[in-house]
GROMACS .gro file of C-alpha atoms in nm:
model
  414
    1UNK     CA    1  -5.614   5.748 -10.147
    2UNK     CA    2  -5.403   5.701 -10.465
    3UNK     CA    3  -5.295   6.000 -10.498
    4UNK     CA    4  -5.165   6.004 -10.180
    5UNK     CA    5  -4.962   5.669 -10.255
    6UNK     CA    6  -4.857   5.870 -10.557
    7UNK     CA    7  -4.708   6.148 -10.386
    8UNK     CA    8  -4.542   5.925 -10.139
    9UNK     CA    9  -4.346   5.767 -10.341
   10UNK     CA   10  -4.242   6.061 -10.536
   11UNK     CA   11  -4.095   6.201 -10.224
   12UNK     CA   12  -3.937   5.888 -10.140
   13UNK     CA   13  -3.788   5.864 -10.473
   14UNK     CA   14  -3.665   6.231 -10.474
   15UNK     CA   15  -3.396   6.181 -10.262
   16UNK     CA   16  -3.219   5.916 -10.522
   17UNK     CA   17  -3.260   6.152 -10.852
   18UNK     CA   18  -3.109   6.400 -10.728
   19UNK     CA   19  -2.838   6.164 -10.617
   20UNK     CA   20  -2.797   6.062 -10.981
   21UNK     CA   21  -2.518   6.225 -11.119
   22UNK     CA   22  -2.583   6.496 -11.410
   23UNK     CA   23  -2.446   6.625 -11.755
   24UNK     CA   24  -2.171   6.860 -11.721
   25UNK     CA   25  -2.301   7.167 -11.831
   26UNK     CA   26  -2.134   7.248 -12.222
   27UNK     CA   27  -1.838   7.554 -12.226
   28UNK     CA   28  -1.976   7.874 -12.354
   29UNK     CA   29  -1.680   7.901 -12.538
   30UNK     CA   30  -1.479   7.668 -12.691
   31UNK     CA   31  -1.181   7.580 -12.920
   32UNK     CA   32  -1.211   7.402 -13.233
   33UNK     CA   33  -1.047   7.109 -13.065
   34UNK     CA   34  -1.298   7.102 -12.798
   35UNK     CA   35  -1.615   7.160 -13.056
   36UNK     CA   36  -1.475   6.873 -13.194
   37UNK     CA   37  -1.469   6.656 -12.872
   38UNK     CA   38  -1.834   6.793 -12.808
   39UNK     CA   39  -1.984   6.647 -13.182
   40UNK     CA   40  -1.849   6.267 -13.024
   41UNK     CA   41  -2.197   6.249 -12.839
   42UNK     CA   42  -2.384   6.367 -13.178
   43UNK     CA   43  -2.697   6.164 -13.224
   44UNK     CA   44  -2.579   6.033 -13.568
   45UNK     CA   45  -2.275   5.929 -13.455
   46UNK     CA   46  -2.483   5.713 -13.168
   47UNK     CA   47  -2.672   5.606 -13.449
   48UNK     CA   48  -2.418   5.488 -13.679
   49UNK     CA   49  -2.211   5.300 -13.365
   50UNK     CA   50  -2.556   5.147 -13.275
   51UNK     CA   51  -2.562   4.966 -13.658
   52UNK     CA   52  -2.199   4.881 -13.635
   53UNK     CA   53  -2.302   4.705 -13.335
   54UNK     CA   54  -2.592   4.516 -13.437
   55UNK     CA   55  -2.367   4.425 -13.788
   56UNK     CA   56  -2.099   4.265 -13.509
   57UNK     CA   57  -2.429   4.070 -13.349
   58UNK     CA   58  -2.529   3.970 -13.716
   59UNK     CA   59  -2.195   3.781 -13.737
   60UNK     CA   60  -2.236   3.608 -13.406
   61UNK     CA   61  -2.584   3.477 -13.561
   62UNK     CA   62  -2.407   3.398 -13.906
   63UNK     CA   63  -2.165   3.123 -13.672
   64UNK     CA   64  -2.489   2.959 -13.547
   65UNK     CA   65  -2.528   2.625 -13.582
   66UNK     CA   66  -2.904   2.563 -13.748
   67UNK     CA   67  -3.138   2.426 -13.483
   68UNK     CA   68  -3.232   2.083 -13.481
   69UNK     CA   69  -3.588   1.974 -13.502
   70UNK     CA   70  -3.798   1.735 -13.313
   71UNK     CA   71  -4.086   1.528 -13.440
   72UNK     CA   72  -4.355   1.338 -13.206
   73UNK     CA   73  -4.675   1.135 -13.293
   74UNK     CA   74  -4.862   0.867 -13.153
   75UNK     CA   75  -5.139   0.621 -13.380
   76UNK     CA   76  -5.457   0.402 -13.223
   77UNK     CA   77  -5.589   0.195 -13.466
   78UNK     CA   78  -5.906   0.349 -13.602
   79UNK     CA   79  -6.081   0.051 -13.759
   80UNK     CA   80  -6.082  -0.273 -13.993
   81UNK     CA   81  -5.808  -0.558 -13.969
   82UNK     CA   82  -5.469  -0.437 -13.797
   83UNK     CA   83  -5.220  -0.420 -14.105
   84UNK     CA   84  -5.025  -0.151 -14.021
   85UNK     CA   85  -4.928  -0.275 -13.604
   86UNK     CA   86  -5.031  -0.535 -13.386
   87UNK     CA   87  -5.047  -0.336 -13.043
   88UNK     CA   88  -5.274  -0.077 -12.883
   89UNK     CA   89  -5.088   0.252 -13.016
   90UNK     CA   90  -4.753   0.285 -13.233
   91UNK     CA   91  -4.566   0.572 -13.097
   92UNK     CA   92  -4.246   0.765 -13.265
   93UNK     CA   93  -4.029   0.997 -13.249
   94UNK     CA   94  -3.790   1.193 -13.550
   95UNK     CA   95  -3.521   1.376 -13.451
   96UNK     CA   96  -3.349   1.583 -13.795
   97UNK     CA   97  -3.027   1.771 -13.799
   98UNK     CA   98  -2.937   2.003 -14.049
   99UNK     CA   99  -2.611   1.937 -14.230
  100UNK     CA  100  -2.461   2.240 -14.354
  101UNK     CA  101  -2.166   2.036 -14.554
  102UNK     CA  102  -2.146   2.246 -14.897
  103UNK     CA  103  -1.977   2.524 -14.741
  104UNK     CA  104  -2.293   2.714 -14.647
  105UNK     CA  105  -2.209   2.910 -14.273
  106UNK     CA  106  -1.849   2.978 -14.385
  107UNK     CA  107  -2.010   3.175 -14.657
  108UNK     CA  108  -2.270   3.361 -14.416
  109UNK     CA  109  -1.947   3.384 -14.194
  110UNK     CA  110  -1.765   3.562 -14.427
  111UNK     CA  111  -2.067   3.765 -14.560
  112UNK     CA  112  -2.104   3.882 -14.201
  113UNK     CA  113  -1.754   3.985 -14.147
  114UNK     CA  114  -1.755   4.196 -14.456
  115UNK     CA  115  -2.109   4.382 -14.370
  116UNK     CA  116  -1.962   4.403 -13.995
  117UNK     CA  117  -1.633   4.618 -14.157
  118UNK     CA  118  -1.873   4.802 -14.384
  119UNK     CA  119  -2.083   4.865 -14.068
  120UNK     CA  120  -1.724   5.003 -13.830
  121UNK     CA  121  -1.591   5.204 -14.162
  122UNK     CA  122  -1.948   5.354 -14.172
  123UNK     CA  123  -1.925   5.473 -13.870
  124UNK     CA  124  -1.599   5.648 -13.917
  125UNK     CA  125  -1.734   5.810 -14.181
  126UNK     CA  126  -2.038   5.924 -14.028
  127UNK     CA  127  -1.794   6.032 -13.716
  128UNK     CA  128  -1.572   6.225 -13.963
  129UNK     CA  129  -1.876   6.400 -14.133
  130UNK     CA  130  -2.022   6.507 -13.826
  131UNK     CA  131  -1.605   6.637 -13.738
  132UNK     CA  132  -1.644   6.821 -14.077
  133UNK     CA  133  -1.966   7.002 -14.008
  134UNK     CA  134  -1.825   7.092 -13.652
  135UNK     CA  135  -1.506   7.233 -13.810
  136UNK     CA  136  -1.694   7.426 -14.080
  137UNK     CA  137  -1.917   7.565 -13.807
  138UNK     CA  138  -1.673   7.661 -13.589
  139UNK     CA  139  -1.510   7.825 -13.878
  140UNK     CA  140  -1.769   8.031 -13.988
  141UNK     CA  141  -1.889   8.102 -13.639
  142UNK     CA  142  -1.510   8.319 -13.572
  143UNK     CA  143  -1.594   8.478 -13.899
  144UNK     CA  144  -1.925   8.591 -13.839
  145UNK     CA  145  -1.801   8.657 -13.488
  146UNK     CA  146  -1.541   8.889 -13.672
  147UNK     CA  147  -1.760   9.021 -13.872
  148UNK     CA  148  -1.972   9.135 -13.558
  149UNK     CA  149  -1.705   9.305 -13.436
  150UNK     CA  150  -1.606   9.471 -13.752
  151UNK     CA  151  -1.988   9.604 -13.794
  152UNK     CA  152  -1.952   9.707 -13.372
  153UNK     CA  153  -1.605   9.912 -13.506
  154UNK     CA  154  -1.791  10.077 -13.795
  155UNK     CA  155  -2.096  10.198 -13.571
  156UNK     CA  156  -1.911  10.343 -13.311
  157UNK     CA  157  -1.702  10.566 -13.590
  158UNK     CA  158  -2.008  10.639 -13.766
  159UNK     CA  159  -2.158  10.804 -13.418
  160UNK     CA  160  -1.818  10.956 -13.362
  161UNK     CA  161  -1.856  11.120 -13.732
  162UNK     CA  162  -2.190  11.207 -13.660
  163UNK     CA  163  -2.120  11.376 -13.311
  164UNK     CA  164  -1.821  11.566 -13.501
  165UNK     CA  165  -2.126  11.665 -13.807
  166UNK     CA  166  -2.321  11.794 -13.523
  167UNK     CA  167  -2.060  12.001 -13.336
  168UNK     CA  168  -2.014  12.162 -13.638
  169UNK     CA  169  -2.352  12.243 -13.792
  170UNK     CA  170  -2.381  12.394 -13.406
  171UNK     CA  171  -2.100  12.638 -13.482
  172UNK     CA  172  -2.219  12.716 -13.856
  173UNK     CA  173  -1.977  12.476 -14.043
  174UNK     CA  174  -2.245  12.211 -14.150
  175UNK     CA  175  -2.521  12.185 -14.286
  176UNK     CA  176  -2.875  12.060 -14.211
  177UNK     CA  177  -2.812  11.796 -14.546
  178UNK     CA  178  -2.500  11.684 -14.364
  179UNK     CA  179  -2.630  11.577 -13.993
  180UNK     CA  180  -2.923  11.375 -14.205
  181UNK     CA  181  -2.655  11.228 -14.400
  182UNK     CA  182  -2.462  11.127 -14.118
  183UNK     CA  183  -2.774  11.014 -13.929
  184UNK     CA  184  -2.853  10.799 -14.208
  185UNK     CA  185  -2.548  10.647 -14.267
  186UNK     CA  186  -2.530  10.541 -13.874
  187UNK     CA  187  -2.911  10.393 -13.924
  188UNK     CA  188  -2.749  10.168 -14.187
  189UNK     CA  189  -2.458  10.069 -13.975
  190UNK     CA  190  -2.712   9.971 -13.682
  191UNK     CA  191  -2.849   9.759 -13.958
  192UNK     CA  192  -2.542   9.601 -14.081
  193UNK     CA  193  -2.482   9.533 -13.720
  194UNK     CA  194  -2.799   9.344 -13.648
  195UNK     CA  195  -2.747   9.127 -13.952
  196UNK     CA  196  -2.389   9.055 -13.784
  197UNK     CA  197  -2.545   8.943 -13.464
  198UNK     CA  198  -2.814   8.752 -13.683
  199UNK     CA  199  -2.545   8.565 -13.874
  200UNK     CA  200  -2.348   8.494 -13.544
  201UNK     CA  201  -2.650   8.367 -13.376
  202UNK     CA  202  -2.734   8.084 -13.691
  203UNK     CA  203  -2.406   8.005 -13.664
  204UNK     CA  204  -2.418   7.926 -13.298
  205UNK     CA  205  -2.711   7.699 -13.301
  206UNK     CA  206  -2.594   7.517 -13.622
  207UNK     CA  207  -2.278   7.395 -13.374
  208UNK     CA  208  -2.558   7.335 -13.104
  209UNK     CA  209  -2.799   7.101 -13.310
  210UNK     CA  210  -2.531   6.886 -13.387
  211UNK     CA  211  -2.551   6.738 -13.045
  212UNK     CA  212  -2.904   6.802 -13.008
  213UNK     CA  213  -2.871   7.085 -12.723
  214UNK     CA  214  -3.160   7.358 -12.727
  215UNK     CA  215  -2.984   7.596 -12.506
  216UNK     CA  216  -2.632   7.584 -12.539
  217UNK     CA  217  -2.551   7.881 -12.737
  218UNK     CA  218  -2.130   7.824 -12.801
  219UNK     CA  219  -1.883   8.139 -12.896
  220UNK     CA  220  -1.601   8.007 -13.082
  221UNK     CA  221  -1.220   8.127 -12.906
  222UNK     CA  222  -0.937   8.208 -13.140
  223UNK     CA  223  -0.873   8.402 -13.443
  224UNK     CA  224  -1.020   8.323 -13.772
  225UNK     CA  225  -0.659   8.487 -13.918
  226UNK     CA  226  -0.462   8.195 -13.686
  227UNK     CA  227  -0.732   7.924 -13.839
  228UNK     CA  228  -0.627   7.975 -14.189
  229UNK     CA  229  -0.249   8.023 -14.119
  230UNK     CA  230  -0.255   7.628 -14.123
  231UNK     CA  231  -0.038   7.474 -14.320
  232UNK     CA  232  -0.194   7.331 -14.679
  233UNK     CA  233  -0.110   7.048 -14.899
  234UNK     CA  234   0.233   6.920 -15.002
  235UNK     CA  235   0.232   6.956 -15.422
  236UNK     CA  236   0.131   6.621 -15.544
  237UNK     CA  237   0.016   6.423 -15.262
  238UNK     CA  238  -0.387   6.442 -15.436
  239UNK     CA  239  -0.408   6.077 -15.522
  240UNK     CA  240  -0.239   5.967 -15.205
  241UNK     CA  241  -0.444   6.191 -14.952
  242UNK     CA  242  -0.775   6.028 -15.108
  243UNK     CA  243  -0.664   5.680 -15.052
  244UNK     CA  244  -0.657   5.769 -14.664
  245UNK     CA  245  -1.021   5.915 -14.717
  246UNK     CA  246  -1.328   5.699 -14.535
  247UNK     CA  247  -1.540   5.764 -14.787
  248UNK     CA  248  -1.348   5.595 -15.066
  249UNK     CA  249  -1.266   5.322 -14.761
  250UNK     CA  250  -1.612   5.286 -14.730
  251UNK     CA  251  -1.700   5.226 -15.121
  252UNK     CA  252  -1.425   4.962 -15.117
  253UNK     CA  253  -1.553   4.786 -14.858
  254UNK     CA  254  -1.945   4.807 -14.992
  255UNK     CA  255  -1.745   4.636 -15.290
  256UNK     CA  256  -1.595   4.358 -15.091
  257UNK     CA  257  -1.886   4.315 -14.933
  258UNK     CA  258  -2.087   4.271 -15.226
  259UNK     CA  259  -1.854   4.009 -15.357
  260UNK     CA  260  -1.910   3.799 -15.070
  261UNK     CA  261  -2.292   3.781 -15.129
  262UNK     CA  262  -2.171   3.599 -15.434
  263UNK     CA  263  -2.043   3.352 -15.286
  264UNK     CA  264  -2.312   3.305 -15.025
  265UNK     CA  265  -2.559   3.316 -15.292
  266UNK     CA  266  -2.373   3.042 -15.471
  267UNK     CA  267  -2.348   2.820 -15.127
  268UNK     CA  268  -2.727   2.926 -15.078
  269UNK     CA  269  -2.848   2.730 -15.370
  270UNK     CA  270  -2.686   2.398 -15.260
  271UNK     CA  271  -2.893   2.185 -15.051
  272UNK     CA  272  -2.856   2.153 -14.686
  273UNK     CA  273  -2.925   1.751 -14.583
  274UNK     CA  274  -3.095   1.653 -14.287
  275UNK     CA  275  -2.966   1.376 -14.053
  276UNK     CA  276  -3.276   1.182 -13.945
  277UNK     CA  277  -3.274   0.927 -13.658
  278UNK     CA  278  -3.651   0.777 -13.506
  279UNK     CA  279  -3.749   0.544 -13.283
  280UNK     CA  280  -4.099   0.386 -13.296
  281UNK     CA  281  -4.266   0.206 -13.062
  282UNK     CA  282  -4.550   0.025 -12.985
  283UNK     CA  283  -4.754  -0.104 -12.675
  284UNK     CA  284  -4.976  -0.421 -12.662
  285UNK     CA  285  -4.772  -0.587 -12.701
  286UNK     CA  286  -4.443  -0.362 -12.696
  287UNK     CA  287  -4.234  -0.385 -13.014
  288UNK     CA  288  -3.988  -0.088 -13.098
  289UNK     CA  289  -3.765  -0.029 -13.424
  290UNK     CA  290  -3.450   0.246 -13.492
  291UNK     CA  291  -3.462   0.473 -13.780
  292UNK     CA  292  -3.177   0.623 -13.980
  293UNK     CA  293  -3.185   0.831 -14.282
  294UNK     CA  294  -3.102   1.100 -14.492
  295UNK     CA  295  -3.306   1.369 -14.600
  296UNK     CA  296  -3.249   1.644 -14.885
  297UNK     CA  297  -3.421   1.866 -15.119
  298UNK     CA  298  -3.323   1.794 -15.493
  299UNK     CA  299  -3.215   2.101 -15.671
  300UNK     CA  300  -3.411   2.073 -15.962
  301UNK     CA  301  -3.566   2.444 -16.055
  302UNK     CA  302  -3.338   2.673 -16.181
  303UNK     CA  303  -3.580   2.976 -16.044
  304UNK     CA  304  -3.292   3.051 -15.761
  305UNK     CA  305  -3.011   3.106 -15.985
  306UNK     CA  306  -3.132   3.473 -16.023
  307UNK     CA  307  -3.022   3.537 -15.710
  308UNK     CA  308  -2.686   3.465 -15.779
  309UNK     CA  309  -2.684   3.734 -16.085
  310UNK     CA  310  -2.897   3.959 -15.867
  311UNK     CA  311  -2.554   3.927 -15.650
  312UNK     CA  312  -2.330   3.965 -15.932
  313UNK     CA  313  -2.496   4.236 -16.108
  314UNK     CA  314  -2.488   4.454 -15.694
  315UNK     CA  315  -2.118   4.372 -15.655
  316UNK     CA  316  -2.067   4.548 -16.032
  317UNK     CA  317  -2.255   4.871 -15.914
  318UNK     CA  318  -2.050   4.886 -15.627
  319UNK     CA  319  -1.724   4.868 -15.793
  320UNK     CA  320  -1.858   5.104 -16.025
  321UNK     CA  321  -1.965   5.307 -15.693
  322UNK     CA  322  -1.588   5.288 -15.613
  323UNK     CA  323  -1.437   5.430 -15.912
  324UNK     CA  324  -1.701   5.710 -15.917
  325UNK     CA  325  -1.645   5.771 -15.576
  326UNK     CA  326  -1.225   5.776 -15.606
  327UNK     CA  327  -1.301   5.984 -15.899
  328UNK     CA  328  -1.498   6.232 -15.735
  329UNK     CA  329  -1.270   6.235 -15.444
  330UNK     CA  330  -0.972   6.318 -15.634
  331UNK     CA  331  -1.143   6.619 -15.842
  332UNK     CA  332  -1.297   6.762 -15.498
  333UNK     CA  333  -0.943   6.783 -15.370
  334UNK     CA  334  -0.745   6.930 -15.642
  335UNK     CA  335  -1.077   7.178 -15.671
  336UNK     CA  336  -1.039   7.269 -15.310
  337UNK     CA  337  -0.595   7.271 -15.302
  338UNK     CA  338  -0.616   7.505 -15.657
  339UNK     CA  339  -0.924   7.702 -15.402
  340UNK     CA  340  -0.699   7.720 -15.113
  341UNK     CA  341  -0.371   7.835 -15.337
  342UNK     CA  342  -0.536   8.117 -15.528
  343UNK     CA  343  -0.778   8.240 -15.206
  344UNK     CA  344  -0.378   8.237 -15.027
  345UNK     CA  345  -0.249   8.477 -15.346
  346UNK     CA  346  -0.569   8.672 -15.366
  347UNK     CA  347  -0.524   8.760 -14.953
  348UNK     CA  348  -0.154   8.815 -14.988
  349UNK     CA  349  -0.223   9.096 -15.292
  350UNK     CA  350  -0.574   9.252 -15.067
  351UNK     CA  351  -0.340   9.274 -14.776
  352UNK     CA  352  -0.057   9.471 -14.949
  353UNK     CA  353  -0.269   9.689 -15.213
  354UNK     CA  354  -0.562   9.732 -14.985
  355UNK     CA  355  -0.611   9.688 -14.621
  356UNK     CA  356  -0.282   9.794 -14.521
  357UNK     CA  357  -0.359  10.174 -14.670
  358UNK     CA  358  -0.747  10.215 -14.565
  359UNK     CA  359  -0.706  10.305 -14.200
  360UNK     CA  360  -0.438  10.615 -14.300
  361UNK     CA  361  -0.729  10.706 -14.520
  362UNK     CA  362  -0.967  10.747 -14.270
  363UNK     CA  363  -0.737  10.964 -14.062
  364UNK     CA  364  -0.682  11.191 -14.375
  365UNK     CA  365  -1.054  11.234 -14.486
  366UNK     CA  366  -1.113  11.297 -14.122
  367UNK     CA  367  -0.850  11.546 -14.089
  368UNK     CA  368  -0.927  11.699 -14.400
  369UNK     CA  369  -1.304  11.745 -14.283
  370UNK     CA  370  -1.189  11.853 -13.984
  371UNK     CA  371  -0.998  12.085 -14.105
  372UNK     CA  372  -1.272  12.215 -14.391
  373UNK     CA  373  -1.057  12.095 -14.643
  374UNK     CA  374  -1.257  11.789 -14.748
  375UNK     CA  375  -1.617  11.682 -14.751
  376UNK     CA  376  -1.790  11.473 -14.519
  377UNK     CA  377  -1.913  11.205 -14.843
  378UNK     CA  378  -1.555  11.198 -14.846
  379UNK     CA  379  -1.513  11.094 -14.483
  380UNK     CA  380  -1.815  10.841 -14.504
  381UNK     CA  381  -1.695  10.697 -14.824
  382UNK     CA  382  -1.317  10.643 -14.660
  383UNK     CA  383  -1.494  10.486 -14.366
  384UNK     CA  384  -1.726  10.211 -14.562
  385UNK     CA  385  -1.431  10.141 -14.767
  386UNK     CA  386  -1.250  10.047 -14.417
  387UNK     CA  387  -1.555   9.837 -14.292
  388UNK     CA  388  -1.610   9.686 -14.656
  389UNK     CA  389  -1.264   9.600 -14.648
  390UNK     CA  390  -1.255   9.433 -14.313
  391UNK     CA  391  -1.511   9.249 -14.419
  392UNK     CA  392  -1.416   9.120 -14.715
  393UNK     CA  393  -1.071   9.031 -14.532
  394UNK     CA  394  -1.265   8.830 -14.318
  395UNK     CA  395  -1.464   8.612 -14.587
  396UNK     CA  396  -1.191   8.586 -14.771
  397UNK     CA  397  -0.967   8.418 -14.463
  398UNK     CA  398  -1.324   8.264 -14.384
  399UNK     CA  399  -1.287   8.045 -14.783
  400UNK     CA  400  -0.936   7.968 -14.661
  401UNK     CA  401  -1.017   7.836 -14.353
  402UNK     CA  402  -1.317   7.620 -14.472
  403UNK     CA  403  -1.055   7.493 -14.762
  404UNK     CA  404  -0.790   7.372 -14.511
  405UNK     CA  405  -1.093   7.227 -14.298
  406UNK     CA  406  -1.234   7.074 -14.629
  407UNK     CA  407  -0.879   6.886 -14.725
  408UNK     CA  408  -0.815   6.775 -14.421
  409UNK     CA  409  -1.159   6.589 -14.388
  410UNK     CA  410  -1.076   6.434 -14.724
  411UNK     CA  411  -0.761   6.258 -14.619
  412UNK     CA  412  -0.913   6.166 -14.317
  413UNK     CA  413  -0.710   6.400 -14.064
  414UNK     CA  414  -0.988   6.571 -13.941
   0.00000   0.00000   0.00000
């Protein structure tokens, strides 16, 4: 009869799951802005608010008063003449209460506060890294999505040359060398195309695993051409732009936070007395005396000072993380503005002595074949220059696109 308890209340709980309200289902496709919105529910992101979190609970527990302890005992007489009490049993209690005088939970307290902004910077840098992946996926998704239809272009004119090859080997102006040609320059296209929709498909479900969806399967909307049309640095502003970056943030405030172990180690290694006050007690006859005192441990071994140069010698490697960090920083964004300028002069120079001219020299080599007056290598070779070109249009905005993406992440404007 379990099972049938079982099943009962599955049915009865039906009703209120599918009352529960579900996740919107993701947009096939999506803007950059909006792939951007989508990476906020990224599992690292949930992962780095969940420390920054537990680093704000840390500093509640760093305020904490210590505990005070309680001591009970009772004592019969065992045997021989009663020196110690005269009564039945001596009873007494000990009540201690740590004295934290020397400075010690200010220390903790400011320890805490510096790990708890390490902990919130931390997680805008995770948030902007996981921005920066988005962006760079969304950018190369629109190029490979380009490139698809670039490859879907170059197929279609390929079977159009090959129907014209074979309309004229029918009437006696080609030959059987030419169809094969034709036939195998169209198998190549079809291959060119399925490494297109190959390229476009990665691309997709590197966007996807960044929020840990299986089946969403996002197109990217917009133009790769209006992506890189953004506007790029402002001469000079390097050393400025990498101040505003998290991840030099974040190695300043691994610094400062490193410093304040110092002083928490130095507080540590003071003693922390205990307030004592007892009562004891006895019965038969009754007979009770109050207790006051002072207890503390006595500083004597010198073992414990290591951890005050252990502290010293971690707040040096982080400033030393700093600098390297800054210094990295600042090379990785002249690198990528010098990138971004010459990519910009190297597009301006394909677009005025190359891809404006290709397409009129398609429609000449296919007028001139058409007309018997060229041959059809010529025609294939003026129509994979076109594609070729296309494509290497498209990587090259592609670079430009990822550069822009790339300096914006470093000053933090992604």
């Amino acid at each position: 009869m379990r099972w049938r308890s079982a099943a009962l209340a599955m049915l009865a709980a039906a009703p209120a799951l599918a009352q529960q309200p579900q996740p919107a289902p993701l947009a096939n496709v999506v803007t950059l802005e909006q792939v951007l919105e989508i990476v906020a529910a990224s599992p690292r992101i949930s992962a780095a608010s969940r420390d920054a979190e537990a680093a704000r609970f840390d500093r509640r527990a760093a305020g904490a008063y210590p505990n005070p302890s309680l001591t009970f005992g009772a004592s019969r007489p065992a045997g021989g003449e009663r020196t110690m009490f005269d009564g039945d049993r001596q009873s007494q209690a000990l009540l201690e209460l740590p004295l934290p005088v020397f400075g010690q939970m200010g220390a903790r307290e400011r320890a805490a506060d510096r790990q708890a902004t390490l902990a919130d910077t931390q997680f805008r840098l995770a948030t902007n890294d996981i921005r920066r992946q988005a962006a760079l996926g969304f950018a190369r998704l629109l190029g490979a999505q380009e490139q698809l239809a670039a490859r879907r272009s170059g197929l279609a004119d390929v079977e159009r040359i090959r129907g014209l090859v074979s309309g004229r080997m029918e009437s006696g102006m080609a030959s059987r060398y030419d169809l094969a040609r034709a036939n195998a320059e169209a198998a190549l296209a079809a291959l060119a195309l399925q490494r297109a929709e190959t390229a476009v498909s990665e691309q997709s479900a590197a966007i996807a695993a960044l929020v840990d969806d299986r089946a969403w399967r996002p197109r990217a909307a917009g133009s790769l051409e209006a992506l890189a049309a953004a506007p790029g640095p402002a001469a000079g502003e390097g050393d400025d732009a990498v101040e505003r970056s998290p991840a030099l943030r974040a190695a300043r405030e691994e610094a400062e936070a490193a410093e304040a172990r110092i002083e928490l180690a130095q507080r540590e290694l003071l003693p922390v007395p205990n307030l004592q006050i007892g009562r004891t007690w006895t019965s038969g006859p009754f007979g009770a005396a109050n207790y006051v005192g002072i207890a503390s441990e006595i500083p004597i071994s010198g073992d414990r000072r290591s951890l005050i140069d252990k502290a010293k010698a971690q707040a040096l490697a982080a400033r030393d993380r700093e600098r390297a960090t800054g210094a990295a920083l600042r090379a990785e964004y002249r690198r990528q503005a010098e990138a971004l300028g010459l990519r910009r002069e190297a597009l301006a120079r394909f677009d005025r002595e190359v891809y404006g001219k290709h397409s009129a020299f398609l429609d000449m080599a296919e007028s001139s074949y058409r007309l018997g007056r060229g041959s059809l290598f010529e025609l294939l070779d003026a129509h994979r220059t076109l594609v070729e070109a296309v494509a290497a249009r498209t990587d090259l905005m592609g670079s430009i696109a990822e550069s822009q993406i790339e300096l914006r992440t470093l000053r933090g404007e992604l």
